[in-house]
Amino acid sequence: MELPHFPSVVLYSVPMFILLMVLERVSYWFHPDEDEVGYGGKDTATSLSMGLGSLGWDVLWGLGTGLATSAVFLLTPLRIEFHWWALPLFLIAQDFCYYWSHRGHHMIRVLWASHVVHHSSQTFNLSTALRQSWTGFTGFLFYLPLAAAGVDPKITAFCGGINLVYQFWIHTERIDKMWRPYEFLFNTPSHHRVHHASQGGYLDRNFAGMLIIWDRMFGSFAPETERPIYGLTTNIQTHNPLRVAYHEYAAILRDLRTRPLRHWPATLLRGPGWSPEA
């Protein structure tokens, strides 16, 4: 069965991203809230520059990851045909893989080095959603099971675009808790504020993309009960895009230079806070 043409969901959503960011920024002028962080000029500029840079790098990295994923798909004898009525099922499958990718990028330091970019802002607004990694190739491994099961990588990429667009609007403090049944099933601004928080009870929680149900099922859910403090446990205090993009890779290299060879696997594959002395 020939696949339909899948539109570039993210590209077509860019005007909406810009409009919503402008509206959110204006809302702070008319309805300021001293409990909300709002926007900072340098921080927002950094987030936008990281987002623009990630677009170019994603094209480059996509050449390699696309070939690898396509190779798995071509080698498997399995095929799952696409039908529009089945799109919700493909979205659920992609979101399940996203959950484990996201969780893995918090639990494995060499993957965290890529994802830490998204958590490096000490503010939380719609521009934070655009603060993306320049080494985003690390996530493709978690979607290989879909290719091995016979899901065309183009379908997974289309669903990934929808997932990414969905997550844009949950990066805001302007929306409080929502309708309880929706909060139970779906990721919301309240759930995602917890994910971006740096205090103890909120760390490594709420990895969901679209469906918060995965966090409830696998024990990583935490409700928003106190005001989040955004950023990293040790903030990097820079707006330099190069440092934002690569500071954790540099920290890993420094640790590898000072640790015995036998500790290298743990340094790379255990959590970001691991050390031989811990």
XYZ file of N, CA and C in Angstrom:
834
model
N 0.851 -1.200 0.000
C 0.000 0.000 0.000
C 0.883 1.246 0.000
N 0.596 2.152 -0.905
C 1.374 3.385 -0.988
C 0.957 4.345 0.110
N 1.964 4.913 0.764
C 1.675 5.856 1.841
C 1.144 7.169 1.287
N 0.256 7.848 2.037
C -0.179 9.189 1.635
C 0.945 10.186 1.859
N 0.786 11.379 1.318
C 1.759 12.442 1.569
C 1.513 13.002 2.963
N 2.521 12.949 3.812
C 2.408 13.487 5.165
C 2.958 14.914 5.187
N 2.147 15.881 5.608
C 2.642 17.267 5.662
C 3.663 17.445 6.767
N 4.493 18.468 6.646
C 5.476 18.805 7.676
C 4.760 19.574 8.792
N 4.314 18.824 9.781
C 3.481 19.394 10.839
C 4.198 20.519 11.571
N 5.459 20.304 11.899
C 6.215 21.303 12.665
C 6.412 22.574 11.842
N 6.796 22.423 10.567
C 7.040 23.580 9.712
C 5.781 24.416 9.549
N 4.657 23.768 9.331
C 3.400 24.487 9.163
C 2.924 25.145 10.458
N 3.455 24.671 11.585
C 3.032 25.212 12.881
C 3.854 26.415 13.328
N 4.938 26.721 12.621
C 5.813 27.824 13.036
C 5.061 29.149 13.196
N 4.199 29.552 12.243
C 3.449 30.809 12.457
C 2.615 30.781 13.733
N 2.030 29.614 14.050
C 1.256 29.489 15.282
C 2.164 29.631 16.503
N 3.366 29.043 16.442
C 4.316 29.178 17.551
C 4.610 30.653 17.816
N 4.909 31.380 16.755
C 5.270 32.792 16.886
C 4.107 33.595 17.460
N 2.912 33.372 16.918
C 1.732 34.102 17.380
C 1.462 33.837 18.857
N 1.527 32.575 19.267
C 1.241 32.243 20.664
C 2.300 32.807 21.609
N 3.560 32.826 21.173
C 4.596 33.428 22.011
C 4.352 34.923 22.194
N 3.976 35.592 21.120
C 3.687 37.023 21.208
C 2.505 37.264 22.142
N 1.456 36.472 22.002
C 0.270 36.634 22.851
C 0.601 36.371 24.314
N 1.429 35.345 24.558
C 1.808 35.048 25.941
C 2.626 36.195 26.524
N 3.560 36.736 25.720
C 4.387 37.832 26.203
C 3.527 39.060 26.506
N 2.589 39.367 25.656
C 1.701 40.509 25.861
C 0.832 40.302 27.105
N 0.447 39.046 27.343
C -0.416 38.762 28.497
C 0.257 39.143 29.812
N 1.591 39.079 29.877
C 2.294 39.463 31.102
C 2.259 40.972 31.312
N 2.130 41.734 30.236
C 2.005 43.189 30.385
C 0.661 43.556 30.990
N -0.393 42.870 30.556
C -1.749 43.218 31.001
C -2.157 42.465 32.262
N -1.593 41.286 32.462
C -1.943 40.494 33.646
C -0.678 39.941 34.296
N 0.136 40.811 34.893
C 1.363 40.327 35.550
C 1.028 39.472 36.762
N 1.891 38.539 37.041
C 1.719 37.661 38.197
C 3.087 37.486 38.847
N 3.226 37.967 40.061
C 4.535 37.942 40.720
C 4.999 36.516 41.019
N 4.083 35.534 40.976
C 4.457 34.142 41.216
C 4.921 33.437 39.945
N 4.836 34.112 38.817
C 5.249 33.506 37.556
C 6.531 34.162 37.057
N 7.391 33.352 36.424
C 8.699 33.849 35.994
C 8.585 34.769 34.795
N 7.733 34.416 33.837
C 7.558 35.249 32.654
C 8.706 35.115 31.678
N 9.017 36.224 30.988
C 10.032 36.224 29.937
C 11.247 37.045 30.367
N 12.417 36.611 29.925
C 13.641 37.387 30.047
C 14.245 37.550 28.672
N 14.724 38.733 28.343
C 15.194 39.008 26.989
C 16.303 38.078 26.524
N 17.375 37.976 27.315
C 18.512 37.133 26.920
C 18.123 35.657 26.915
N 17.333 35.256 27.883
C 16.925 33.861 27.970
C 16.078 33.473 26.762
N 15.148 34.344 26.389
C 14.297 34.068 25.233
C 15.120 34.015 23.957
N 16.064 34.933 23.808
C 16.932 34.934 22.626
C 17.728 33.641 22.545
N 18.195 33.147 23.695
C 18.932 31.885 23.708
C 18.040 30.728 23.292
N 16.824 30.701 23.806
C 15.897 29.631 23.446
C 15.608 29.636 21.947
N 15.392 30.821 21.388
C 15.105 30.913 19.952
C 16.315 30.496 19.124
N 17.510 30.889 19.553
C 18.710 30.522 18.800
C 18.950 29.021 18.874
N 18.669 28.408 20.018
C 18.811 26.955 20.127
C 17.802 26.252 19.231
N 16.594 26.796 19.139
C 15.584 26.201 18.269
C 15.958 26.298 16.808
N 16.447 27.452 16.397
C 16.862 27.620 14.998
C 18.049 26.713 14.670
N 19.006 26.653 15.587
C 20.167 25.799 15.359
C 19.793 24.330 15.258
N 18.825 23.910 16.068
C 18.428 22.499 16.050
C 17.807 22.102 14.717
N 17.155 23.045 14.041
C 16.560 22.724 12.742
C 17.633 22.304 11.746
N 18.717 23.054 11.706
C 19.803 22.715 10.790
C 20.492 21.415 11.165
N 20.780 21.254 12.463
C 21.459 20.043 12.899
C 20.583 18.812 12.703
N 19.269 18.959 12.906
C 18.370 17.816 12.730
C 18.391 17.307 11.297
N 18.505 18.236 10.337
C 18.593 17.818 8.932
C 19.856 16.992 8.715
N 20.971 17.455 9.286
C 22.236 16.751 9.125
C 22.204 15.383 9.800
N 21.830 15.359 11.088
C 21.798 14.090 11.809
C 20.775 13.142 11.201
N 19.689 13.714 10.652
C 18.625 12.882 10.096
C 19.074 12.022 8.929
N 20.131 12.432 8.245
C 20.642 11.624 7.138
C 21.112 10.268 7.644
N 21.826 10.284 8.760
C 22.333 9.034 9.318
C 21.272 8.223 10.034
N 20.505 8.880 10.896
C 19.487 8.155 11.655
C 18.379 7.648 10.736
N 18.055 8.432 9.701
C 17.048 7.989 8.745
C 17.474 6.735 7.999
N 18.748 6.685 7.607
C 19.267 5.505 6.927
C 19.238 4.289 7.843
N 19.630 4.467 9.090
C 19.653 3.353 10.035
C 18.244 2.823 10.297
N 17.290 3.740 10.507
C 15.921 3.323 10.771
C 15.313 2.650 9.543
N 15.574 3.204 8.363
C 15.057 2.623 7.128
C 15.638 1.232 6.891
N 16.906 1.045 7.268
C 17.536 -0.264 7.103
C 16.822 -1.309 7.944
N 16.476 -0.963 9.193
C 15.745 -1.894 10.054
C 14.383 -2.213 9.445
N 13.708 -1.188 8.940
C 12.385 -1.379 8.346
C 12.454 -2.269 7.107
N 13.472 -2.094 6.279
C 13.603 -2.883 5.055
C 13.983 -4.331 5.351
N 14.694 -4.554 6.451
C 15.136 -5.903 6.778
C 14.054 -6.758 7.435
N 13.098 -6.112 8.089
C 12.067 -6.894 8.769
C 11.027 -7.393 7.764
N 10.533 -8.624 7.918
C 9.476 -9.121 7.021
C 8.093 -8.597 7.394
N 7.997 -7.935 8.539
C 6.696 -7.465 9.024
C 6.298 -6.159 8.345
N 4.998 -5.969 8.179
C 4.469 -4.724 7.636
C 3.142 -4.399 8.312
N 3.036 -3.168 8.796
C 1.781 -2.655 9.349
C 1.320 -1.519 8.451
N 0.234 -1.742 7.746
C -0.234 -0.756 6.779
C -0.826 0.462 7.490
N -0.710 1.596 6.814
C -1.251 2.841 7.371
C -2.652 3.084 6.843
N -3.549 3.430 7.756
C -4.893 3.898 7.416
C -5.182 5.102 8.305
N -5.850 6.082 7.758
C -6.109 7.285 8.542
C -6.928 6.988 9.796
N -7.835 6.005 9.697
C -8.640 5.679 10.874
C -7.783 5.114 12.010
N -6.594 4.583 11.644
C -5.701 4.002 12.642
C -4.678 5.005 13.170
N -4.750 6.257 12.719
C -3.762 7.256 13.159
C -3.665 7.365 14.672
N -4.779 7.353 15.420
C -4.644 7.416 16.887
C -3.805 6.270 17.454
N -3.884 5.086 16.856
C -3.091 3.959 17.339
C -1.607 4.183 17.068
N -1.279 4.724 15.892
C 0.118 5.031 15.589
C 0.641 6.127 16.520
N -0.206 7.104 16.832
C 0.195 8.174 17.748
C 0.485 7.622 19.145
N -0.354 6.703 19.594
C -0.145 6.092 20.905
C 1.163 5.301 20.925
N 1.420 4.542 19.853
C 2.654 3.758 19.782
C 3.880 4.664 19.770
N 3.818 5.731 18.984
C 4.953 6.669 18.943
C 5.138 7.340 20.299
N 4.043 7.693 20.954
C 4.118 8.373 22.240
C 4.694 7.446 23.313
N 4.387 6.161 23.226
C 4.950 5.179 24.148
C 6.473 5.129 24.001
N 6.944 5.093 22.751
C 8.392 5.108 22.512
C 9.002 6.427 22.970
N 8.275 7.542 22.765
C 8.780 8.844 23.212
C 8.977 8.845 24.730
N 8.027 8.264 25.447
C 8.145 8.223 26.907
C 9.458 7.574 27.328
N 9.775 6.421 26.729
C 10.989 5.711 27.119
C 12.239 6.426 26.621
N 12.144 7.076 25.474
C 13.264 7.884 25.003
C 13.536 9.030 25.972
N 12.472 9.703 26.353
C 12.601 10.853 27.251
C 13.142 10.407 28.613
N 12.608 9.315 29.102
C 13.064 8.799 30.395
C 14.532 8.379 30.310
N 14.901 7.711 29.225
C 16.286 7.299 29.043
C 17.240 8.473 28.984
N 16.781 9.582 28.396
C 17.637 10.764 28.280
C 17.819 11.474 29.615
N 17.041 11.108 30.604
C 17.254 11.636 31.950
C 18.094 10.699 32.809
N 18.082 9.421 32.482
C 18.710 8.410 33.339
C 20.097 7.986 32.868
N 20.455 8.267 31.622
C 21.743 7.870 31.064
C 22.525 9.137 30.725
N 23.674 9.306 31.334
C 24.344 10.607 31.273
C 24.710 11.034 29.860
N 25.202 10.106 29.028
C 25.608 10.494 27.680
C 24.394 10.937 26.859
N 23.205 10.448 27.199
C 21.982 10.926 26.558
C 21.519 12.239 27.200
N 21.681 12.343 28.502
C 21.341 13.587 29.197
C 22.137 14.765 28.646
N 23.367 14.501 28.199
C 24.198 15.572 27.639
C 23.511 16.237 26.455
N 22.693 15.485 25.738
C 21.919 16.053 24.641
C 20.664 16.767 25.156
N 19.948 16.110 26.060
C 18.643 16.619 26.495
C 18.731 17.766 27.491
N 19.868 17.886 28.192
C 20.001 18.912 29.224
C 19.745 20.311 28.673
N 19.988 20.487 27.385
C 19.742 21.786 26.737
C 18.324 22.267 27.021
N 17.377 21.366 26.894
C 15.970 21.752 27.035
C 15.625 22.163 28.464
N 16.424 21.749 29.432
C 16.150 22.054 30.840
C 17.010 23.194 31.369
N 17.808 23.797 30.519
C 18.800 24.760 31.000
C 18.239 26.143 31.278
N 17.005 26.414 30.897
C 16.416 27.726 31.163
C 15.840 27.779 32.574
N 16.018 28.901 33.227
C 15.450 29.110 34.549
C 14.107 29.824 34.482
N 13.610 30.008 33.273
C 12.254 30.514 33.067
C 11.438 29.410 32.409
N 10.122 29.606 32.374
C 9.248 28.592 31.776
C 8.139 29.306 31.027
N 8.277 29.349 29.725
C 7.283 29.973 28.880
C 7.325 29.276 27.515
N 6.517 29.737 26.592
C 6.407 29.058 25.299
C 7.725 29.048 24.530
N 8.567 30.047 24.752
C 9.858 30.034 24.054
C 10.747 28.903 24.562
N 10.517 28.455 25.808
C 11.301 27.346 26.353
C 11.103 26.079 25.532
N 9.922 25.933 24.953
C 9.643 24.752 24.129
C 10.584 24.666 22.939
N 11.091 25.805 22.483
C 11.953 25.839 21.305
C 13.425 25.644 21.659
N 13.747 25.575 22.923
C 15.138 25.380 23.362
C 15.477 23.898 23.188
N 15.934 23.563 22.009
C 16.145 22.167 21.637
C 17.624 21.837 21.449
N 17.922 20.551 21.559
C 19.297 20.060 21.451
C 19.831 20.198 20.029
N 21.142 20.344 19.925
C 21.812 20.305 18.630
C 22.389 18.919 18.355
N 22.149 17.982 19.260
C 22.596 16.594 19.059
C 21.402 15.662 19.254
N 20.336 15.966 18.565
C 19.087 15.231 18.749
C 19.058 13.849 18.132
N 20.141 13.422 17.531
C 20.185 12.101 16.900
C 20.084 10.971 17.926
N 20.292 11.274 19.200
C 20.348 10.223 20.206
C 19.010 9.529 20.426
N 17.912 10.141 20.008
C 16.610 9.566 20.300
C 16.168 8.465 19.356
N 16.788 8.337 18.179
C 16.255 7.432 17.166
C 16.273 5.969 17.613
N 17.204 5.608 18.507
C 17.314 4.218 18.952
C 16.021 3.713 19.574
N 15.294 4.592 20.241
C 14.091 4.181 20.957
C 12.910 3.936 20.018
N 13.041 4.353 18.761
C 11.970 4.139 17.794
C 12.250 2.974 16.853
N 13.416 2.361 16.982
C 13.746 1.212 16.138
C 12.773 0.048 16.324
N 12.227 -0.192 17.535
C 11.236 -1.271 17.662
C 10.018 -1.081 16.765
N 9.602 0.164 16.541
C 8.481 0.400 15.634
C 8.852 0.003 14.213
N 10.055 0.384 13.786
C 10.509 -0.004 12.451
C 10.614 -1.517 12.340
N 11.132 -2.164 13.389
C 11.262 -3.623 13.381
C 9.902 -4.311 13.356
N 8.887 -3.661 13.901
C 7.534 -4.224 13.895
C 6.807 -3.989 12.577
N 7.440 -3.211 11.674
C 6.849 -3.001 10.364
C 6.160 -1.672 10.170
N 6.402 -0.722 11.071
C 5.838 0.620 10.918
C 6.799 1.446 10.081
N 6.317 1.964 8.963
C 7.162 2.770 8.091
C 7.712 3.978 8.860
N 9.017 4.243 8.781
C 9.600 5.392 9.499
C 8.935 6.719 9.157
N 8.364 6.836 7.965
C 7.669 8.085 7.613
C 6.447 8.291 8.494
N 5.777 7.204 8.855
C 4.618 7.297 9.744
C 5.064 7.745 11.134
N 6.144 7.129 11.631
C 6.673 7.490 12.948
C 7.109 8.948 12.982
N 7.749 9.405 11.903
C 8.186 10.808 11.840
C 6.993 11.752 11.841
N 5.945 11.402 11.110
C 4.732 12.234 11.081
C 4.106 12.312 12.477
N 3.994 11.161 13.145
C 3.441 11.143 14.490
C 4.346 11.917 15.461
N 5.673 11.836 15.236
C 6.598 12.587 16.071
C 6.409 14.087 15.925
N 6.101 14.534 14.723
C 5.825 15.954 14.502
C 4.588 16.405 15.253
N 3.542 15.579 15.220
C 2.316 15.898 15.963
C 2.612 15.951 17.455
N 3.401 14.987 17.941
C 3.782 14.942 19.351
C 4.525 16.211 19.748
N 5.475 16.635 18.915
C 6.274 17.826 19.204
C 5.409 19.081 19.234
N 4.485 19.194 18.282
C 3.594 20.353 18.246
C 2.688 20.367 19.480
N 2.208 19.192 19.870
C 1.372 19.127 21.073
C 2.121 19.679 22.283
N 3.395 19.330 22.401
C 4.149 19.720 23.591
C 4.473 21.210 23.644
N 4.303 21.913 22.549
C 4.608 23.344 22.556
C 3.765 24.086 23.590
N 2.456 23.877 23.576
C 1.548 24.697 24.387
C 1.604 24.380 25.882
N 2.225 23.248 26.253
C 2.273 22.908 27.673
C 3.448 23.582 28.382
N 4.256 24.343 27.635
C 5.356 25.094 28.257
C 4.861 26.492 28.636
N 4.015 26.558 29.615
C 3.488 27.864 30.023
C 3.058 27.840 31.481
N 3.157 29.001 32.125
C 2.622 29.195 33.470
C 1.270 29.906 33.441
N 0.844 30.274 32.267
C -0.396 31.032 32.131
C -1.637 30.159 32.269
N -1.485 28.845 32.172
C -2.609 27.920 32.303
C -2.433 27.135 33.592
N -3.437 27.215 34.439
C -3.393 26.475 35.701
C -3.818 25.030 35.440
N -4.247 24.331 36.437
C -4.711 22.960 36.240
C -5.992 22.952 35.412
N -6.161 21.891 34.652
C -7.256 21.792 33.707
C -8.306 20.807 34.216
N -9.270 20.511 33.362
C -10.350 19.578 33.692
C -9.753 18.252 34.169
N -10.213 17.754 35.292
C -9.581 16.607 35.935
C -9.448 15.373 35.035
N -10.484 14.963 34.289
C -10.303 13.805 33.395
C -9.213 14.042 32.343
N -9.084 15.289 31.855
C -8.028 15.590 30.887
C -6.658 15.500 31.560
N -6.551 16.031 32.771
C -5.292 15.959 33.508
C -4.902 14.515 33.802
N -5.886 13.648 33.943
C -5.589 12.249 34.252
C -4.965 11.524 33.059
N -5.425 11.831 31.847
C -4.984 11.111 30.653
C -3.852 11.794 29.907
N -3.899 13.136 29.823
C -3.011 13.851 28.918
C -1.986 14.698 29.672
N -0.886 14.959 29.000
C 0.119 15.875 29.521
C -0.427 17.294 29.449
N -0.193 18.076 30.483
C -0.740 19.431 30.581
C 0.346 20.373 31.088
N 0.098 21.680 31.033
C 1.083 22.615 31.588
C 1.449 22.314 33.040
N 0.472 21.932 33.846
C 0.763 21.623 35.245
C 1.724 20.445 35.360
N 1.455 19.382 34.612
C 2.336 18.207 34.647
C 3.733 18.552 34.132
N 3.785 19.371 33.102
C 5.085 19.647 32.493
C 5.889 20.667 33.295
N 5.222 21.502 34.059
C 5.961 22.388 34.972
C 6.733 21.550 35.994
N 6.107 20.486 36.467
C 6.792 19.573 37.383
C 8.033 18.998 36.714
N 7.900 18.604 35.449
C 9.026 17.993 34.745
C 10.210 18.946 34.615
N 9.951 20.230 34.472
C 11.024 21.220 34.300
C 11.537 21.761 35.630
N 10.987 21.299 36.741
C 11.411 21.797 38.041
C 12.694 21.102 38.490
N 13.416 21.765 39.374
C 14.721 21.259 39.811
C 14.747 20.840 41.275
N 13.624 20.989 41.996
C 13.662 20.581 43.391
C 13.393 19.074 43.537
N 13.853 18.530 44.680
C 13.939 17.094 44.894
C 12.759 16.247 44.474
N 11.567 16.514 45.010
C 10.417 15.661 44.732
C 9.936 15.714 43.305
N 10.373 16.713 42.554
C 9.967 16.862 41.161
C 10.998 16.322 40.171
N 12.196 15.998 40.635
C 13.251 15.578 39.711
C 12.886 14.267 39.023
N 13.141 14.219 37.713
C 12.938 13.004 36.921
C 11.513 12.484 37.048
N 10.571 13.364 36.823
C 9.154 13.016 36.855
C 8.470 13.526 35.590
N 7.345 12.906 35.286
C 6.462 13.347 34.200
C 7.186 13.438 32.852
N 7.599 12.285 32.359
C 8.327 12.209 31.092
C 7.401 12.209 29.875
N 6.112 12.297 30.080
C 5.141 12.134 29.000
C 5.361 13.101 27.853
N 4.982 12.660 26.668
C 4.881 13.549 25.518
C 3.459 14.071 25.446
N 2.537 13.205 25.033
C 1.127 13.583 24.970
C 0.306 12.937 26.084
N 0.593 11.683 26.408
C -0.227 10.932 27.360
C 0.493 10.782 28.697
N -0.026 11.433 29.724
C 0.570 11.332 31.059
C 0.299 9.959 31.664
N -0.545 9.201 31.021
C -0.906 7.876 31.535
C 0.317 6.970 31.649
N 1.328 7.177 30.768
C 2.537 6.351 30.854
C 3.239 6.579 32.193
N 3.318 7.824 32.636
C 3.956 8.118 33.922
C 3.175 7.493 35.065
N 1.870 7.496 34.976
C 1.061 6.873 36.018
C 1.285 5.360 36.034
N 1.422 4.769 34.855
C 1.594 3.327 34.754
C 2.967 2.872 35.236
N 4.007 3.666 34.949
C 5.382 3.224 35.204
C 6.043 3.939 36.380
N 5.234 4.572 37.232
C 5.736 5.068 38.507
C 6.571 6.324 38.467
N 6.429 7.125 37.410
C 7.233 8.344 37.320
C 6.373 9.612 37.389
N 5.134 9.473 37.839
C 4.243 10.643 37.896
C 4.375 11.375 39.226
N 4.312 12.703 39.148
C 4.231 13.544 40.345
C 3.292 14.696 40.050
N 2.331 14.977 40.907
C 1.431 16.115 40.700
C 2.111 17.419 41.110
N 1.603 18.507 40.600
C 2.113 19.832 40.969
C 1.483 20.243 42.286
N 2.279 20.273 43.337
C 1.773 20.623 44.666
C 2.424 21.872 45.234
N 3.616 22.204 44.774
C 4.306 23.422 45.203
C 4.890 24.119 43.990
N 5.204 25.372 44.152
C 5.705 26.138 43.020
C 7.022 25.574 42.522
N 7.128 25.274 41.211
C 8.381 24.744 40.674
C 9.479 25.801 40.643
N 10.700 25.337 40.824
C 11.897 26.157 40.606
C 12.563 25.605 39.355
N 12.574 26.385 38.295
C 12.998 25.882 36.989
C 14.511 25.915 36.816
N 14.970 25.073 35.927
C 16.397 25.035 35.614
C 17.022 23.713 36.026
N 18.325 23.728 36.223
C 19.089 22.542 36.582
C 19.418 22.567 38.071
N 19.800 21.434 38.616
C 20.208 21.421 40.019
C 21.446 22.289 40.233
N 22.297 22.370 39.199
C 23.409 23.326 39.179
C 23.319 24.081 37.855
N 22.858 25.307 37.899
C 22.626 26.051 36.667
C 23.926 26.519 36.029
N 23.913 26.637 34.703
C 25.148 26.924 33.971
C 25.432 28.419 33.841
N 24.452 29.272 34.114
C 24.666 30.722 34.158
C 25.319 31.256 32.884
N 24.765 30.887 31.746
C 25.276 31.403 30.482
C 24.141 31.475 29.473
N 24.276 32.421 28.545
C 23.342 32.510 27.422
C 24.061 32.248 26.102
N 25.289 31.787 26.195
C 26.065 31.471 24.999
C 25.535 30.165 24.398
N 24.988 30.198 23.182
C 24.389 28.983 22.604
C 25.346 27.803 22.525
N 26.621 28.056 22.241
C 27.577 26.954 22.150
C 27.771 26.276 23.501
N 27.859 27.061 24.542
C 28.007 26.486 25.878
C 26.732 25.772 26.311
N 25.589 26.357 25.982
C 24.321 25.701 26.308
C 24.236 24.343 25.609
N 24.665 24.301 24.355
C 24.548 23.083 23.552
C 25.492 21.985 23.995
N 26.701 22.352 24.444
C 27.736 21.329 24.612
C 28.347 21.268 26.007
N 27.815 22.012 26.974
C 28.482 22.079 28.276
C 28.538 20.720 28.977
N 27.522 19.899 28.826
C 27.541 18.608 29.517
C 28.497 17.623 28.849
N 28.625 17.712 27.531
C 29.636 16.890 26.856
C 31.036 17.249 27.363
N 31.275 18.538 27.544
C 32.575 18.977 28.066
C 32.790 18.452 29.479
N 31.724 18.461 30.299
C 31.840 17.953 31.670
C 32.129 16.459 31.674
N 31.524 15.722 30.750
C 31.789 14.279 30.651
C 33.252 14.039 30.297
N 33.768 14.796 29.341
C 35.174 14.634 28.949
C 36.113 14.937 30.109
N 35.789 15.962 30.891
C 36.621 16.282 32.060
C 36.617 15.126 33.061
N 35.444 14.528 33.267
C 35.356 13.406 34.199
C 36.112 12.186 33.676
N 36.008 11.932 32.379
C 36.715 10.780 31.811
C 38.228 10.937 31.951
N 38.709 12.172 31.833
C 40.145 12.414 31.951
C 40.655 12.171 33.370
N 39.798 12.373 34.360
C 40.250 12.290 35.748
C 39.856 10.977 36.430
N 39.109 10.108 35.735
C 38.667 8.858 36.335
C 39.372 7.669 35.693
N 39.625 6.617 36.466
C 40.242 5.414 35.893
C 39.371 4.818 34.789
N 39.999 4.097 33.894
C 39.303 3.513 32.750
C 38.135 2.639 33.177
N 38.265 1.959 34.314
C 37.196 1.052 34.748
C 35.900 1.794 35.100
N 36.005 3.109 35.331
C 34.821 3.908 35.668
C 34.193 4.574 34.438
N 34.827 4.439 33.304
C 34.297 5.099 32.113
C 32.893 4.620 31.727
N 32.632 3.311 31.687
C 31.271 2.884 31.320
C 30.200 3.469 32.240
N 30.458 3.465 33.547
C 29.482 4.020 34.488
C 29.337 5.524 34.306
N 30.437 6.204 34.034
C 30.387 7.653 33.815
C 29.478 7.991 32.642
N 29.522 7.172 31.608
C 28.725 7.433 30.407
C 27.289 6.940 30.531
N 27.094 5.804 31.202
C 25.811 5.110 31.105
C 24.962 5.177 32.370
N 25.522 5.632 33.458
C 24.704 5.809 34.665
C 24.156 7.229 34.700
N 23.483 7.567 35.791
C 22.797 8.845 35.862
C 23.733 10.032 35.865
N 23.203 11.218 35.566
C 24.058 12.422 35.490
C 24.800 12.729 36.783
N 24.279 12.342 37.931
C 24.927 12.667 39.194
C 25.877 11.608 39.709
N 26.100 10.542 38.912
C 26.934 9.448 39.416
C 28.402 9.836 39.487
N 29.067 9.359 40.526
C 30.518 9.484 40.612
C 31.029 8.295 41.408
N 32.299 7.915 41.231
C 32.831 6.763 41.981
C 32.734 6.933 43.482
N 32.724 8.172 43.950
C 32.717 8.433 45.385
C 31.302 8.389 45.965
N 30.291 8.439 45.069
C 28.896 8.534 45.555
C 28.444 7.227 46.209
